Amino acid sequence: QVQLVQSGAEVKKPGASVKVSCNASGYTFTSYYLHWMRQAPGQGLEWMGWIHPNSGGTNYAQKYQGRVTMTRDTPISTAYMELTRLISDDTAVYYCTRRGDAFDIWGHGTMVTVSP
Amino acid sequence: EIVLTQSPGTLSLSPGERATLSCRASQTVSSSYLAWYQQKPGQAPRLLIFGTSSRATGIPDRFSGSGSGTDFTLTITRLEPEDFAVYYCLQYVSSYTFGQGTKLEIK
């Protein structure tokens, strides 16, 4: 079936970087934009940016410009989101999601905890 | 940036009742680009409605969406126990923004 499987939870120190992976299966990876969202504990959803798996083109929310990099490895149908210079406010669940009919398929989420 | 404001913040109802959730945009949103999501604790959001009124695959017909311009509504007729969750609206015409959510709780 169509699914996105994300990497496991991470604990990082302030100032470090984190790289989350998202493996797609059940559909043609290169045919759909792949977006990243995040959700801080008890908070709402926030869009971070997208990557087009075919071209590698990206578009990032202004808030994350300079700190986020989205990449992909097409042969293994996997997208990556790297966030640098982590602070405590980056503690959140990070989701990858496919842009089909709206955001129709979501990964299960990756908890990233930033703690001294 | 288009701001989406959802009301009420919390809605307390009983199974079998009808729920009406509102999403108001700070500027006009094309009806083709308004969606609704359901999220349960510890789970990813689940797409319910896209394009204001189209149900996503597998979504029961007790869920319906309507609206235009700046005012949109998600209606759930005959609430089932599994419907109690947080609901978010999303606009995807000008970048991407979500409402702050409506928590639907059991009365």
GROMACS .gro file of C-alpha atoms in nm:
model
  223
    1GLN     CA    1   0.000   0.000   0.000
    2VAL     CA    2   0.098   0.365  -0.031
    3GLN     CA    3   0.302   0.466   0.269
    4LEU     CA    4   0.575   0.692   0.402
    5VAL     CA    5   0.803   0.543   0.666
    6GLN     CA    6   1.015   0.781   0.871
    7SER     CA    7   1.330   0.730   1.074
    8GLY     CA    8   1.322   0.693   1.449
    9ALA     CA    9   1.320   0.940   1.734
   10GLU     CA   10   1.624   1.159   1.793
   11VAL     CA   11   1.764   1.342   2.096
   12LYS     CA   12   2.003   1.626   2.020
   13LYS     CA   13   2.195   1.893   2.208
   14PRO     CA   14   2.135   2.262   2.134
   15GLY     CA   15   2.348   2.372   1.840
   16ALA     CA   16   2.353   2.027   1.682
   17SER     CA   17   2.190   1.914   1.359
   18VAL     CA   18   1.932   1.645   1.289
   19LYS     CA   19   1.856   1.459   0.966
   20VAL     CA   20   1.522   1.282   0.932
   21SER     CA   21   1.450   1.035   0.653
   22CYS     CA   22   1.123   0.948   0.481
   23ASN     CA   23   1.099   0.636   0.265
   24ALA     CA   24   0.814   0.618   0.014
   25SER     CA   25   0.657   0.300  -0.117
   26GLY     CA   26   0.349   0.196  -0.310
   27TYR     CA   27   0.360   0.484  -0.559
   28THR     CA   28   0.596   0.655  -0.804
   29PHE     CA   29   0.822   0.858  -0.575
   30THR     CA   30   0.920   1.108  -0.846
   31SER     CA   31   0.563   1.200  -0.936
   32TYR     CA   32   0.459   1.387  -0.622
   33TYR     CA   33   0.599   1.680  -0.425
   34LEU     CA   34   0.708   1.575  -0.078
   35HIS     CA   35   0.651   1.825   0.204
   36TRP     CA   36   0.772   1.848   0.560
   37MET     CA   37   0.564   1.969   0.854
   38ARG     CA   38   0.629   1.994   1.223
   39GLN     CA   39   0.418   1.995   1.535
   40ALA     CA   40   0.552   2.112   1.871
   41PRO     CA   41   0.412   1.937   2.181
   42GLY     CA   42   0.047   2.032   2.229
   43GLN     CA   43   0.059   2.274   1.936
   44GLY     CA   44  -0.071   2.292   1.580
   45LEU     CA   45   0.082   2.203   1.246
   46GLU     CA   46   0.341   2.414   1.067
   47TRP     CA   47   0.464   2.387   0.709
   48MET     CA   48   0.842   2.381   0.666
   49GLY     CA   49   0.897   2.332   0.294
   50TRP     CA   50   0.888   2.094   0.001
   51ILE     CA   51   1.111   1.903  -0.235
   52HIS     CA   52   1.024   1.776  -0.579
   53PRO     CA   53   1.179   1.430  -0.591
   54ASN     CA   54   1.218   1.433  -0.969
   55SER     CA   55   1.411   1.760  -1.010
   56GLY     CA   56   1.541   1.803  -0.657
   57GLY     CA   57   1.393   2.151  -0.654
   58THR     CA   58   1.307   2.289  -0.311
   59ASN     CA   59   1.106   2.567  -0.149
   60TYR     CA   60   1.145   2.648   0.218
   61ALA     CA   61   0.929   2.851   0.455
   62GLN     CA   62   1.098   3.181   0.527
   63LYS     CA   63   1.120   3.093   0.896
   64TYR     CA   64   1.359   2.804   0.818
   65GLN     CA   65   1.564   2.958   0.537
   66GLY     CA   66   1.932   2.903   0.609
   67ARG     CA   67   1.869   2.626   0.864
   68VAL     CA   68   1.685   2.359   0.668
   69THR     CA   69   1.795   2.147   0.374
   70MET     CA   70   1.571   1.899   0.196
   71THR     CA   71   1.727   1.637  -0.028
   72ARG     CA   72   1.634   1.308  -0.185
   73ASP     CA   73   1.788   0.980  -0.300
   74THR     CA   74   1.569   0.879  -0.591
   75PRO     CA   75   1.693   0.518  -0.641
   76ILE     CA   76   1.583   0.431  -0.288
   77SER     CA   77   1.270   0.653  -0.290
   78THR     CA   78   1.383   0.839   0.020
   79ALA     CA   79   1.365   1.205   0.112
   80TYR     CA   80   1.560   1.376   0.387
   81MET     CA   81   1.510   1.687   0.598
   82GLU     CA   82   1.812   1.828   0.782
   83LEU     CA   83   1.771   2.104   1.038
   84THR     CA   84   2.081   2.272   1.178
   85ARG     CA   85   2.163   2.493   1.479
   86LEU     CA   86   1.893   2.330   1.686
   87ILE     CA   87   1.733   2.513   1.979
   88SER     CA   88   1.487   2.392   2.242
   89ASP     CA   89   1.195   2.535   2.041
   90ASP     CA   90   1.277   2.286   1.765
   91THR     CA   91   1.152   2.006   1.991
   92ALA     CA   92   0.863   1.867   1.788
   93VAL     CA   93   0.728   1.581   1.583
   94TYR     CA   94   0.842   1.614   1.222
   95TYR     CA   95   0.622   1.471   0.948
   96CYS     CA   96   0.678   1.408   0.580
   97THR     CA   97   0.366   1.416   0.365
   98ARG     CA   98   0.279   1.368   0.001
   99ARG     CA   99   0.111   1.643  -0.197
  100GLY     CA  100  -0.160   1.454  -0.379
  101ASP     CA  101  -0.515   1.563  -0.312
  102ALA     CA  102  -0.401   1.818  -0.055
  103PHE     CA  103  -0.160   1.633   0.176
  104ASP     CA  104  -0.306   1.287   0.139
  105ILE     CA  105  -0.041   1.050   0.273
  106TRP     CA  106   0.156   1.118   0.592
  107GLY     CA  107   0.448   0.952   0.759
  108HIS     CA  108   0.404   0.840   1.119
  109GLY     CA  109   0.619   1.126   1.244
  110THR     CA  110   0.966   1.152   1.397
  111MET     CA  111   1.003   1.297   1.746
  112VAL     CA  112   1.305   1.525   1.774
  113THR     CA  113   1.394   1.635   2.126
  114VAL     CA  114   1.645   1.915   2.180
  115SER     CA  115   1.780   1.907   2.532
  116PRO     CA  116   2.110   2.012   2.699
  117GLU     CA  117   0.017   3.509   0.493
  118ILE     CA  118  -0.337   3.374   0.508
  119VAL     CA  119  -0.441   3.318   0.870
  120LEU     CA  120  -0.707   3.055   0.942
  121THR     CA  121  -0.912   3.091   1.260
  122GLN     CA  122  -1.110   2.790   1.377
  123SER     CA  123  -1.406   2.798   1.613
  124PRO     CA  124  -1.496   2.685   1.863
  125GLY     CA  125  -1.169   2.593   2.031
  126THR     CA  126  -1.340   2.303   2.204
  127LEU     CA  127  -1.671   2.141   2.118
  128SER     CA  128  -1.839   1.908   2.369
  129LEU     CA  129  -2.100   1.677   2.221
  130SER     CA  130  -2.244   1.330   2.269
  131PRO     CA  131  -2.230   1.036   2.029
  132GLY     CA  132  -2.515   1.056   1.781
  133GLU     CA  133  -2.520   1.437   1.780
  134ARG     CA  134  -2.422   1.665   1.492
  135ALA     CA  135  -2.096   1.863   1.498
  136THR     CA  136  -2.039   2.187   1.307
  137LEU     CA  137  -1.681   2.318   1.295
  138SER     CA  138  -1.591   2.655   1.147
  139CYS     CA  139  -1.280   2.781   0.969
  140ARG     CA  140  -1.250   3.149   0.879
  141ALA     CA  141  -0.973   3.283   0.655
  142SER     CA  142  -0.813   3.628   0.677
  143GLN     CA  143  -0.854   3.661   0.299
  144THR     CA  144  -1.038   3.481   0.023
  145VAL     CA  145  -0.935   3.120  -0.032
  146SER     CA  146  -1.023   2.944  -0.353
  147SER     CA  147  -1.256   2.659  -0.267
  148SER     CA  148  -1.026   2.425  -0.457
  149TYR     CA  149  -0.759   2.468  -0.190
  150LEU     CA  150  -0.927   2.421   0.148
  151ALA     CA  151  -0.892   2.089   0.331
  152TRP     CA  152  -0.982   1.935   0.666
  153TYR     CA  153  -0.782   1.691   0.878
  154GLN     CA  154  -0.852   1.476   1.181
  155GLN     CA  155  -0.578   1.404   1.431
  156LYS     CA  156  -0.589   1.164   1.725
  157PRO     CA  157  -0.329   1.160   2.003
  158GLY     CA  158   0.001   1.009   1.895
  159GLN     CA  159  -0.108   0.983   1.532
  160ALA     CA  160  -0.038   1.172   1.213
  161PRO     CA  161  -0.313   1.390   1.067
  162ARG     CA  162  -0.562   1.211   0.844
  163LEU     CA  163  -0.707   1.381   0.536
  164LEU     CA  164  -1.087   1.400   0.552
  165ILE     CA  165  -1.189   1.663   0.298
  166PHE     CA  166  -1.004   1.839   0.013
  167GLY     CA  167  -1.122   2.105  -0.229
  168THR     CA  168  -1.372   2.224   0.036
  169SER     CA  169  -1.619   1.940  -0.016
  170SER     CA  170  -1.455   1.630  -0.167
  171ARG     CA  171  -1.420   1.337   0.071
  172ALA     CA  172  -1.086   1.161   0.073
  173THR     CA  173  -1.065   0.790   0.003
  174GLY     CA  174  -1.233   0.580   0.271
  175ILE     CA  175  -1.390   0.871   0.459
  176PRO     CA  176  -1.748   0.797   0.569
  177ASP     CA  177  -2.027   1.009   0.428
  178ARG     CA  178  -2.118   1.145   0.772
  179PHE     CA  179  -1.827   1.386   0.711
  180SER     CA  180  -1.903   1.676   0.477
  181GLY     CA  181  -1.744   2.008   0.394
  182SER     CA  182  -1.888   2.330   0.260
  183GLY     CA  183  -1.818   2.699   0.223
  184SER     CA  184  -1.662   2.959   0.002
  185GLY     CA  185  -1.466   3.281   0.013
  186THR     CA  186  -1.348   3.319   0.372
  187ASP     CA  187  -1.592   3.092   0.557
  188PHE     CA  188  -1.574   2.713   0.555
  189THR     CA  189  -1.746   2.444   0.757
  190LEU     CA  190  -1.688   2.081   0.843
  191THR     CA  191  -2.002   1.897   0.946
  192ILE     CA  192  -2.013   1.557   1.110
  193THR     CA  193  -2.360   1.409   1.132
  194ARG     CA  194  -2.433   1.135   1.387
  195LEU     CA  195  -2.106   1.141   1.582
  196GLU     CA  196  -1.942   0.804   1.637
  197PRO     CA  197  -1.708   0.739   1.936
  198GLU     CA  198  -1.406   0.731   1.701
  199ASP     CA  199  -1.481   1.085   1.575
  200PHE     CA  200  -1.369   1.253   1.897
  201ALA     CA  201  -1.035   1.409   1.804
  202VAL     CA  202  -0.876   1.738   1.700
  203TYR     CA  203  -0.970   1.882   1.361
  204TYR     CA  204  -0.761   2.121   1.154
  205CYS     CA  205  -0.839   2.317   0.842
  206LEU     CA  206  -0.565   2.386   0.587
  207GLN     CA  207  -0.539   2.633   0.301
  208TYR     CA  208  -0.300   2.545   0.021
  209VAL     CA  209  -0.356   2.822  -0.230
  210SER     CA  210  -0.098   3.069  -0.095
  211SER     CA  211   0.182   2.878   0.070
  212TYR     CA  212   0.035   2.648   0.334
  213THR     CA  213  -0.125   2.737   0.666
  214PHE     CA  214  -0.331   2.545   0.916
  215GLY     CA  215  -0.591   2.664   1.160
  216GLN     CA  216  -0.514   2.625   1.528
  217GLY     CA  217  -0.753   2.331   1.562
  218THR     CA  218  -1.088   2.245   1.719
  219LYS     CA  219  -1.093   1.976   1.985
  220LEU     CA  220  -1.408   1.765   1.964
  221GLU     CA  221  -1.459   1.600   2.301
  222ILE     CA  222  -1.718   1.367   2.448
  223LYS     CA  223  -1.975   1.543   2.664
   0.00000   0.00000   0.00000
